[in-house]
XYZ file of C-alpha atoms in Angstrom:
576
model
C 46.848 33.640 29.728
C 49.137 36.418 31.277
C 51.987 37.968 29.255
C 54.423 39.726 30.243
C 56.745 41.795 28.119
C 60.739 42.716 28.712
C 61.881 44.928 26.309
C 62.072 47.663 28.841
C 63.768 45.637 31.712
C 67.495 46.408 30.580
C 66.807 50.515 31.291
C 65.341 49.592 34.627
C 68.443 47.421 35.682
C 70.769 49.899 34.100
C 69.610 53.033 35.698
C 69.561 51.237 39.018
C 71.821 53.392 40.844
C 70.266 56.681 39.212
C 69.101 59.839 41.283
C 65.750 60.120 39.907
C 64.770 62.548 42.629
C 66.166 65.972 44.106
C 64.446 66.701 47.903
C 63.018 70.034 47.852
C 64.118 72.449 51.177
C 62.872 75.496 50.428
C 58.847 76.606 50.928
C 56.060 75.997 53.332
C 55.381 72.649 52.447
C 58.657 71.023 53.957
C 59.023 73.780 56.132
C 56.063 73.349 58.654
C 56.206 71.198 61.203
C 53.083 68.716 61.893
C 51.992 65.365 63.176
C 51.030 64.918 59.226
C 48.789 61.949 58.140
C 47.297 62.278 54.359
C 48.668 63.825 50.759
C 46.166 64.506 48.798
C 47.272 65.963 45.141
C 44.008 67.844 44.188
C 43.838 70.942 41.920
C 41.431 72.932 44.083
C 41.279 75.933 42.012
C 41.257 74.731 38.448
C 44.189 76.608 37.203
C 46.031 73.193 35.674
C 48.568 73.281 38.105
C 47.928 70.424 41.179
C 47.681 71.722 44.927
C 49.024 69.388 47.912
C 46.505 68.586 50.997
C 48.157 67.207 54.266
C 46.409 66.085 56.874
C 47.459 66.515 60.928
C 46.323 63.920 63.479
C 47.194 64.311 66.998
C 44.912 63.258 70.143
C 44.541 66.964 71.421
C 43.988 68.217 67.278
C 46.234 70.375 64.269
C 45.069 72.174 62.001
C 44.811 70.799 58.400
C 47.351 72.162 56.022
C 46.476 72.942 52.118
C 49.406 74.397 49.547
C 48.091 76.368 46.662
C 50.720 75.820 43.420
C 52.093 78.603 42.406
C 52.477 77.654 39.039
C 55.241 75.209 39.484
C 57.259 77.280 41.355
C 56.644 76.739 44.777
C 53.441 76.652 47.167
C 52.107 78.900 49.241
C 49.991 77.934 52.492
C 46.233 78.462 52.321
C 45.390 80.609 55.292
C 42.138 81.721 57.230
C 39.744 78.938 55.412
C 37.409 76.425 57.074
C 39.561 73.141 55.437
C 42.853 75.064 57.543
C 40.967 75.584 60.737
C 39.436 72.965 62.318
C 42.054 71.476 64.781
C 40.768 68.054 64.769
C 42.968 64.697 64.919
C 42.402 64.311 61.111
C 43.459 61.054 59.699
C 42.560 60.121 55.772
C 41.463 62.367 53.258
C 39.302 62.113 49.867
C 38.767 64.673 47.283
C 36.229 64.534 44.264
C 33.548 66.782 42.528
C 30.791 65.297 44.566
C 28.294 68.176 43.559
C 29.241 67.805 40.320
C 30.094 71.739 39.783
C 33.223 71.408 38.167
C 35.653 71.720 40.932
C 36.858 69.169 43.683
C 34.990 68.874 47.001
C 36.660 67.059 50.165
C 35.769 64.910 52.767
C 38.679 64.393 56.300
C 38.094 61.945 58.390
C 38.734 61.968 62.291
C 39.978 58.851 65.207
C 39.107 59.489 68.868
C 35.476 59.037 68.512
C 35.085 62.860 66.839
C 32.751 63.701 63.920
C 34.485 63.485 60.658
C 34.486 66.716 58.223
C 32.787 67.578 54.847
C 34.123 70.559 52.618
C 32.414 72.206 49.858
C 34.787 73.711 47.379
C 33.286 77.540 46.387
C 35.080 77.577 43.021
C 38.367 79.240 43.882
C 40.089 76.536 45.856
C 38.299 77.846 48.931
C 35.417 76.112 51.039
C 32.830 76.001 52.936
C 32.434 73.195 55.660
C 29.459 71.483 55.749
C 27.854 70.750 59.432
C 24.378 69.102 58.993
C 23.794 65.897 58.376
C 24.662 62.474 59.082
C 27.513 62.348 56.967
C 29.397 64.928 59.299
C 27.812 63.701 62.836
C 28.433 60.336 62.782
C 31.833 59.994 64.870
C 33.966 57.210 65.150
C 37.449 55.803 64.858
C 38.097 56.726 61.087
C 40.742 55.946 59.610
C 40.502 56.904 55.814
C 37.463 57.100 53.006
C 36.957 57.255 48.991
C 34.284 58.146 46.961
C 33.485 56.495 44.360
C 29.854 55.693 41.896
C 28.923 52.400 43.169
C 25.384 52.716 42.127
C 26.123 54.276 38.601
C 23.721 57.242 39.182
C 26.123 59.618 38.030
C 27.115 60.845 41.490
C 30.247 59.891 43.937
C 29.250 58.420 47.273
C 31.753 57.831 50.167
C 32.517 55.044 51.940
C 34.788 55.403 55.736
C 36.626 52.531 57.184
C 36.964 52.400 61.083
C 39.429 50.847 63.253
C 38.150 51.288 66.778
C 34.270 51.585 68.057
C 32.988 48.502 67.452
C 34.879 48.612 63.664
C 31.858 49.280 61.641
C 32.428 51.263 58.177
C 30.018 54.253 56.853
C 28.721 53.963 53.572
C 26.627 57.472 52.675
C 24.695 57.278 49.640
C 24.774 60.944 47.717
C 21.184 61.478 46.818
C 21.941 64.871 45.159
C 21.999 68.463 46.200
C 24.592 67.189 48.660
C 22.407 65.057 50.718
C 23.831 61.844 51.735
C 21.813 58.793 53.358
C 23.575 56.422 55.489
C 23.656 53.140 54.252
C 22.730 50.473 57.406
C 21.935 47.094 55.714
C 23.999 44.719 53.689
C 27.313 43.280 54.644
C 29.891 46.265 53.558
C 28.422 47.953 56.568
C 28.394 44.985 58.699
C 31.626 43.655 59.305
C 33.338 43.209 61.768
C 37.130 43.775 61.032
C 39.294 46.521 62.330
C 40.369 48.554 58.608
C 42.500 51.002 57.773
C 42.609 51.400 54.086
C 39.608 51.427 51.379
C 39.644 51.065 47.714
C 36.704 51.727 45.104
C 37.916 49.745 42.318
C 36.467 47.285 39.598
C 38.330 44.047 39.993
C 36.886 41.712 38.048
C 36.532 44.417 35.149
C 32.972 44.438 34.775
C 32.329 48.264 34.818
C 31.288 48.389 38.413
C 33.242 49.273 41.541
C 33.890 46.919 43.708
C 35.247 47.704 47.889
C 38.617 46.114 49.040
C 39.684 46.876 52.622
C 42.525 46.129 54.156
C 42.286 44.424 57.623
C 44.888 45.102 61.117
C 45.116 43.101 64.263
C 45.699 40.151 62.067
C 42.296 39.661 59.854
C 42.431 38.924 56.495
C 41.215 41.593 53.780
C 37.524 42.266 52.487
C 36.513 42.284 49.155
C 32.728 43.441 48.568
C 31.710 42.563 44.917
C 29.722 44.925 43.481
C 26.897 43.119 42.361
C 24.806 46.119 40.579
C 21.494 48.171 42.572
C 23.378 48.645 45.308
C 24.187 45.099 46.263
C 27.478 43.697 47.284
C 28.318 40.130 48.333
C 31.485 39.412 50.762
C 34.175 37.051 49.201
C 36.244 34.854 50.940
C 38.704 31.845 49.850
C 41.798 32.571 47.744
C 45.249 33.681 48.579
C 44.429 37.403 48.785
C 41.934 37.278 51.247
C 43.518 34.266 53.166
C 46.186 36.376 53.880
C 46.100 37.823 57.491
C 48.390 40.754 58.539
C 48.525 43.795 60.106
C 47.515 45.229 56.910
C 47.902 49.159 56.479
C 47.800 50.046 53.091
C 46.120 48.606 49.786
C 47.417 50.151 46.282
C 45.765 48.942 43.058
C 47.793 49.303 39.790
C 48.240 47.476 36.300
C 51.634 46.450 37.474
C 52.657 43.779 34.285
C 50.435 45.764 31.561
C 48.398 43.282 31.297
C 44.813 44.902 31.187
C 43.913 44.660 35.047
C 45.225 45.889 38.248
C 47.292 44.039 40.657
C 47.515 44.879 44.316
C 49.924 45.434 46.701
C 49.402 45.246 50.612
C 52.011 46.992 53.062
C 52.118 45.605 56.230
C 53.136 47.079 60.060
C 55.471 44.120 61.840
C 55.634 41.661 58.817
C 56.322 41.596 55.313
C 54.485 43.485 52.511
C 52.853 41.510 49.684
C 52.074 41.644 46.319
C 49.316 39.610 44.520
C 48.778 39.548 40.529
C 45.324 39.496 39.330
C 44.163 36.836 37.167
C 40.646 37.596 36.459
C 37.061 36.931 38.055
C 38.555 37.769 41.332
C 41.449 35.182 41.085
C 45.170 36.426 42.698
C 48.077 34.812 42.489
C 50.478 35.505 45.609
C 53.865 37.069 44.402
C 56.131 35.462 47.179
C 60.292 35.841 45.283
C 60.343 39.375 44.506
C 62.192 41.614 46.718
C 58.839 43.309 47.398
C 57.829 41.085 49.493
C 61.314 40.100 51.167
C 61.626 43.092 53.050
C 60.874 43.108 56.562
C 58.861 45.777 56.966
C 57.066 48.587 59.415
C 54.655 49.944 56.432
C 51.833 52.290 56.212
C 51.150 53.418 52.757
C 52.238 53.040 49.268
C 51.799 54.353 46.013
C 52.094 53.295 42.401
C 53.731 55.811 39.242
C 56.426 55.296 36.152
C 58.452 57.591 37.811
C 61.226 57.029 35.060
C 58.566 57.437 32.132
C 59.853 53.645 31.066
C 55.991 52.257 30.389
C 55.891 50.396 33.524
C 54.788 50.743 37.113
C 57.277 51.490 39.808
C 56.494 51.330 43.822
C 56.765 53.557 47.094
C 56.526 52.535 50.215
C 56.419 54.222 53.468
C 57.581 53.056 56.802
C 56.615 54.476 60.326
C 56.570 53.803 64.257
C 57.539 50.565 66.135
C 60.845 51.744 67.156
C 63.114 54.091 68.940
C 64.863 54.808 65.699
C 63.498 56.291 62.534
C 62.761 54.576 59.257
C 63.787 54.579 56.118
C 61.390 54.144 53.233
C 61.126 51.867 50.193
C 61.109 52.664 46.265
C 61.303 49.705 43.581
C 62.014 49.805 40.297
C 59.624 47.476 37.743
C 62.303 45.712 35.362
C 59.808 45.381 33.093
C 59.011 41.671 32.688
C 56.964 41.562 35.817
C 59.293 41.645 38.979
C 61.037 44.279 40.546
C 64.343 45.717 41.945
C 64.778 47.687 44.745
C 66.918 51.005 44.753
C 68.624 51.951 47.741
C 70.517 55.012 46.668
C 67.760 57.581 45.928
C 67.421 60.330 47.872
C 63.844 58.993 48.856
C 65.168 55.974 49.914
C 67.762 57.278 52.247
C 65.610 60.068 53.937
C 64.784 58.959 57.568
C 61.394 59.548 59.526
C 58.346 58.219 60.567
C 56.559 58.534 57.215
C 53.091 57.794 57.002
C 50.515 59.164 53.663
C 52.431 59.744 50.430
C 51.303 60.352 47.044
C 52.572 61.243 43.412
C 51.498 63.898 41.223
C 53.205 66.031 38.446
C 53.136 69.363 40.750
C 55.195 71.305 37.762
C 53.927 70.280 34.453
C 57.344 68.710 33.328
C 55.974 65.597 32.364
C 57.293 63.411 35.090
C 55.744 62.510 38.404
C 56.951 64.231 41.635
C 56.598 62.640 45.311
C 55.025 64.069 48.794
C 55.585 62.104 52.114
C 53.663 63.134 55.324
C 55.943 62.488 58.102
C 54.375 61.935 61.921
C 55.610 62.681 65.200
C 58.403 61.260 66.503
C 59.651 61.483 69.794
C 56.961 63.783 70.823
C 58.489 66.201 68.077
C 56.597 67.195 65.071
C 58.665 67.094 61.627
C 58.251 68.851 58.691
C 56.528 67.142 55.595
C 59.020 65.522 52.974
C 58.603 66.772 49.579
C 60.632 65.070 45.904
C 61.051 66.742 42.287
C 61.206 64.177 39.693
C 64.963 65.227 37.792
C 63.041 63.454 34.428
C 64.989 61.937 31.632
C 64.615 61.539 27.828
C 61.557 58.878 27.767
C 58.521 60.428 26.343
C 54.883 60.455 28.508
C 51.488 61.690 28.238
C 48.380 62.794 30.885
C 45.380 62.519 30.666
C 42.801 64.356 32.045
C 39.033 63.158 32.371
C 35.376 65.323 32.515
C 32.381 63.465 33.213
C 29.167 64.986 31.774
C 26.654 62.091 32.354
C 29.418 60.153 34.521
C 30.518 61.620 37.769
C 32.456 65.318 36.523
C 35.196 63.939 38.095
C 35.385 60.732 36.142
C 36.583 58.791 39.469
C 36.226 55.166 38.029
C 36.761 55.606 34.662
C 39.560 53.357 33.149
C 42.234 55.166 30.596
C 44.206 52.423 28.359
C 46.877 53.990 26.145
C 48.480 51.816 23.132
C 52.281 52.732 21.961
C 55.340 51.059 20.357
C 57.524 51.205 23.374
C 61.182 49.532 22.611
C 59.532 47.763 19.606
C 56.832 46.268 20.966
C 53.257 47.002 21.178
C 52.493 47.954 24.884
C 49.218 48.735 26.523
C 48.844 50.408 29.707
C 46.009 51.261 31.621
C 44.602 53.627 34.913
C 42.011 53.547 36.340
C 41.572 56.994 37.987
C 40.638 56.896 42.055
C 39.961 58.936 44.656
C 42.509 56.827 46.753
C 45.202 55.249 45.527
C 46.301 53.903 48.970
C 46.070 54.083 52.896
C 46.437 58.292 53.736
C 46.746 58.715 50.098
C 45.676 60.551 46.530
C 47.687 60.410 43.825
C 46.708 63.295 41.298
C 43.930 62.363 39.425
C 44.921 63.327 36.071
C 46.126 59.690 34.414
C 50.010 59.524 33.897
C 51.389 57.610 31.593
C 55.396 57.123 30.736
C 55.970 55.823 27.172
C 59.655 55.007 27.003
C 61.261 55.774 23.105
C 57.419 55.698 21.338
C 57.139 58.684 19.454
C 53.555 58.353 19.232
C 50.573 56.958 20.818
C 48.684 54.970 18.434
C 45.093 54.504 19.965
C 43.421 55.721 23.527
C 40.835 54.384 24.522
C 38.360 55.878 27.317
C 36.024 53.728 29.116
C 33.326 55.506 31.125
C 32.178 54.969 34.698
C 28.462 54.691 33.203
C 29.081 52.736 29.718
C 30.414 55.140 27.291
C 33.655 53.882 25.087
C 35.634 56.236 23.170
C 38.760 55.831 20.843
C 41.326 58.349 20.191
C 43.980 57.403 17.483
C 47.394 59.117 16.572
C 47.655 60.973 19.547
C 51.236 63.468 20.028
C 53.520 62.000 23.294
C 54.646 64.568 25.491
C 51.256 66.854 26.322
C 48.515 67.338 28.583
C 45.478 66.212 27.158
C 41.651 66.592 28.397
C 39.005 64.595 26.973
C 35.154 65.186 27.806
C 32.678 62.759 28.142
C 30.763 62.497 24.763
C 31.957 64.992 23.386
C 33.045 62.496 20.311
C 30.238 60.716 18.122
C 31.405 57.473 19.216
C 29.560 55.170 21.510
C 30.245 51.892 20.806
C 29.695 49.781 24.233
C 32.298 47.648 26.112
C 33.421 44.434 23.919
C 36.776 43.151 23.448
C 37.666 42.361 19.709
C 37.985 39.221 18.726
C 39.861 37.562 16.068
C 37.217 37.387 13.010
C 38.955 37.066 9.856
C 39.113 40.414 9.298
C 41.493 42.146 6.371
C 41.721 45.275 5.011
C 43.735 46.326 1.634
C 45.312 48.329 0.517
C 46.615 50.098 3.762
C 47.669 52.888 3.694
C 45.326 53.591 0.740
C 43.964 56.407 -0.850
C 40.577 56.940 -2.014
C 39.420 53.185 -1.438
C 39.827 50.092 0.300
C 38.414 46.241 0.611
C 37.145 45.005 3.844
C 37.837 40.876 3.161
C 36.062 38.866 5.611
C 36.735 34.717 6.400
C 33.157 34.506 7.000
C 30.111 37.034 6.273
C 28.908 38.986 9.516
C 25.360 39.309 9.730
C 24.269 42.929 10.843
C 27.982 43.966 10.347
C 29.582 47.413 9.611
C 32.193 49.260 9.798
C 33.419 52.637 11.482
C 35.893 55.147 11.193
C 37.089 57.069 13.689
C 39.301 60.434 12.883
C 42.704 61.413 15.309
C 40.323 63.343 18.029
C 37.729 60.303 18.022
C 35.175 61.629 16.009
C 32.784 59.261 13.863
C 33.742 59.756 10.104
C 32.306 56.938 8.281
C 30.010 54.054 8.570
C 29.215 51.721 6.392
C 26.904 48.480 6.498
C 28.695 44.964 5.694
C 26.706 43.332 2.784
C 28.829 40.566 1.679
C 32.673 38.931 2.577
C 34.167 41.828 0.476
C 32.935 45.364 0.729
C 34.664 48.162 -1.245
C 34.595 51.232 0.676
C 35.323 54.700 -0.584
C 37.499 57.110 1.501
C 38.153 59.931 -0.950
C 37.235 63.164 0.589
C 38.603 62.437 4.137
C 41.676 63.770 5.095
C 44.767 62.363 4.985
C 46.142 60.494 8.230
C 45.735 57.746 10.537
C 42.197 56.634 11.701
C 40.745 53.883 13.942
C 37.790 51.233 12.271
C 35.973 49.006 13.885
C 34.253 46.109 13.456
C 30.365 45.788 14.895
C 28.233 42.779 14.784
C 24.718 44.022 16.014
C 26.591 47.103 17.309
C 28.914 45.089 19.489
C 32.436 45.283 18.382
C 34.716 42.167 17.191
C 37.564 43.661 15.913
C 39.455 47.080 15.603
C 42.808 48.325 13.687
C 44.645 51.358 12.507
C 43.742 52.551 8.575
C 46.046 54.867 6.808
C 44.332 57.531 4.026
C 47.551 58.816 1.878
């Protein structure tokens, strides 16, 4: 059954009329002009502060433009390198460590029946284009692409949607050593519909990325579940992919913190729409909220707590169809599920014919800042719209992810993060993607706002290739990076369950009883330490097991629960 909480809603409501965001004018960024497309936040050089890639997409070609970070102060415009140069009408972007090297890699697709482009990053946050193969001379009508594990090798493959030439999509398979084979049999590359927008994402939370397209020209949306070994199967039936439109952009987010990701769909000529996921590919259609009673002229989206409140807030983009120039959307989640919509933000009330936009944390402050590519209008290029976050008191945390056996770039991986948020226990989760939404990246680094908690009580990691890890009495308020296995805890995928299980006394200190309903056969129990290492394990012999903590350290620590190394329960011990 869904929950939903409100404890958070009154802030929302209150803080309607709030300027949450100040519009940068000063810098390269919003001061060069361009028939923009994509923002991609990517930190190309591995200094810890995130770079902005925009796209440029006219017929006759622009260069691409890429801002280097200076640190939070500004952003200076890369110059005389092969990702700046190529004068092509670019459209999407993707960026991930493809090579698995340690920094991100990036692949720009092109319309007008020209090859698309494949960038190898040197190290520095400059690159090298790549020009053999079939991944870079294969032209079509491209419209965007994401990479993503599908095959759970350990490397990112990409997948391109097209809207024109016949409306195939490209899947390339990365083999290693960056060579890619094109992928020519099985229904993800043999479908007819005219897309714009691609997702890798698991829906059905099974570990495994699954593709969702969205679908123009009125056709309803594609899901390909990911059925393992390279096999997908087409769905059809249900509300979400009943649903024909003119559909742009598809943004995947835990929007009610309920453990899976929702999606919303904007929509050019019609309204936008929202759909909560109920499991096993199940949607319910959101059709009251002020989301979806907007009349609309939308291209992309993107979700972020932009307030740090715990929840999920919305922008939307609007572009072309008119003489006039649009205005954009931003909505506010109230907490308990639905949304309002603020009107009096600066990003609400600046005018253009946006297209790609993105969030990402461009100075460190702990809040989430805003880019907005804007396109031509009037046959007059704009400059590219750019938002600092003015922050507040709430608290936050970000996460940062490093794949060792996984992808390096941990694109799949899910990040749920447990805290006391206005009294109540609230879980949140991200799943970090190499798109977040049509012409669209947000930074990958996992954001998280956490309201009035003044501590995190448990993180837990989930790997694109199996690994689980706990962290436990984490700090709000810092950036935190977490490699893969670099803990002693592997305890595979397996929600607790409700076993009987009690522990006294707690907080204790120098012993405890583990008091079972009913005896587990091949049970134990482990502890886990504040930076997720393994500190004790113990067999279960009988209903009550004494257990002897003297020697550890004082503090808070995770146990769990395994029957035959599956776990069926988990809970916070204090050692006084």
């Amino acid at each position: 059954m869904k929950q939903f909480y409100s404890a958070l809603a009154f802030f929302a409501v209150t803080n309607l009329n709030a300027q949450f965001f100040s519009k940068i004018t000063t810098g390269p960024l919003v001061n060069t002009a361009g028939d923009s497309r994509s923002v991609n936040w990517v930190d190309v050089n591995n200094d810890g502060w995130v770079d902005c890639f925009i796209s440029n997409g006219p017929a006759a070609g622009q260069n691409n433009m890429l801002y280097i970070n200076n640190n939070g102060t500004g952003f200076t415009a890369l110059v005389n390198d092969s990702i700046v140069s190529d004068k092509k009408p670019s459209d999407g972007a993707s960026f991930a460590d493809c090579d698995n090297d340690g920094d991100m890699d990036g692949f720009v697709v092109n319309w007008y029946n020209v090859n698309n482009m494949f960038y190898l990053n040197n190290g520095s946050g400059t690159f090298t284009k790549i020009d053999t193969g079939k991944i870079v001379n294969d032209a079509g009508y491209s419209e965007t692409a994401a990479w993503g594990d599908y095959d759970k090798d350990g490397s990112v493959d990409v997948y391109v949607t097209n809207s024109g030439g016949g409306g195939k999509e490209f899947l390339y398979h990365n083999n290693g050593a960056n060579n890619f084979t094109k992928i020519t049999v099985g229904p993800a590359v043999n479908d007819p519909p005219l897309s714009r927008s691609v997702n890798w994402t698991d829906i059905d939370g099974d570990n495994d990325l699954d593709l969702f397209l969205t679908n123009e020209v009125n056709q309803n949306e594609s899901i390909f579940r990911n059925d393992g070994g390279g096999t997908f199967v087409k769905l059809t039936g249900g509300p979400l992919l009943t649903n024909t439109g003119n559909t742009m952009s598809g943004s995947w987010g835990d929007m009610d913190n309920d453990g899976d990701l929702d999606v919303f769909l904007a929509n050019d000529q019609s309204f936008n729409a929202l759909f909560r996921n109920n499991g096993a590919f199940s949607f319910t259609k959101i059709t009251t909220d002020t989301v979806v009673k907007t009349p609309s002229r939308s291209f992309s989206s993107a979700w972020s707590d932009i307030d740090n409140d715990g929840d999920l807030d919305l922008f939307v983009t609007n572009s072309f169809g008119t003489t006039k120039k649009q205005l954009n959307f931003f909505y506010l989640n109230t907490g308990s599920g639905s949304f309002v919509r603020n009107t009096t933000d600066i990003i609400a009330n600046d005018s253009a014919w946006s297209y790609g936009c993105a969030f990402a944390d461009y100075d460190n402050d702990g809040f989430e800042d805003l880019a907005v590519a804007t396109c031509r209008f009037n046959s007059v290029d704009h400059p590219d719209l750019l938002y600092h976050n003015n922050t507040n008191s709430n608290n936050w945390v970000t996460v940062k992810l490093i794949g060792t056996v996984s992808n390096r770039a941990a694109i799949g991986a899910k990040i749920r993060v447990k805290a006391i948020i206005g009294g109540n226990p609230v879980w949140q989760m991200r799943e970090v993607s190499s798109q977040t939404s049509y012409c669209g990246q947000n930074d990958i680094r996992a954001h998280f706002g956490l309201g009035n908690a003044t501590g995190i009580d448990s993180i837990k990691i989930e790997w694109p290739l199996g690994l689980v890890e706990y962290y436990t009495n984490v700090n709000t308020n810092q950036f935190i990076q977490y490699i893969e296995g670099a803990t002693t805890t592997n305890i595979k995928k397996n929600e607790p369950t409700d076993s009987g299980i009690s522990i006294y006394p707690n907080p204790n200190s120098g012993s405890f009883t583990l008091q079972l309903k009913n005896f587990i056969e091949n049970g134990e129990i482990v502890l886990i330490n504040s930076v997720g290492q393994k500190v004790l394990e113990q067999k279960l012999i009988q209903k009550n097991t004494s257990i002897l903590t003297k020697g550890l350290a004082t503090g808070v620590y995770h146990y769990v629960i395994l029957k035959d190394k599956k776990e069926i329960g988990n809970g916070k011990l204090v050692i006084e």
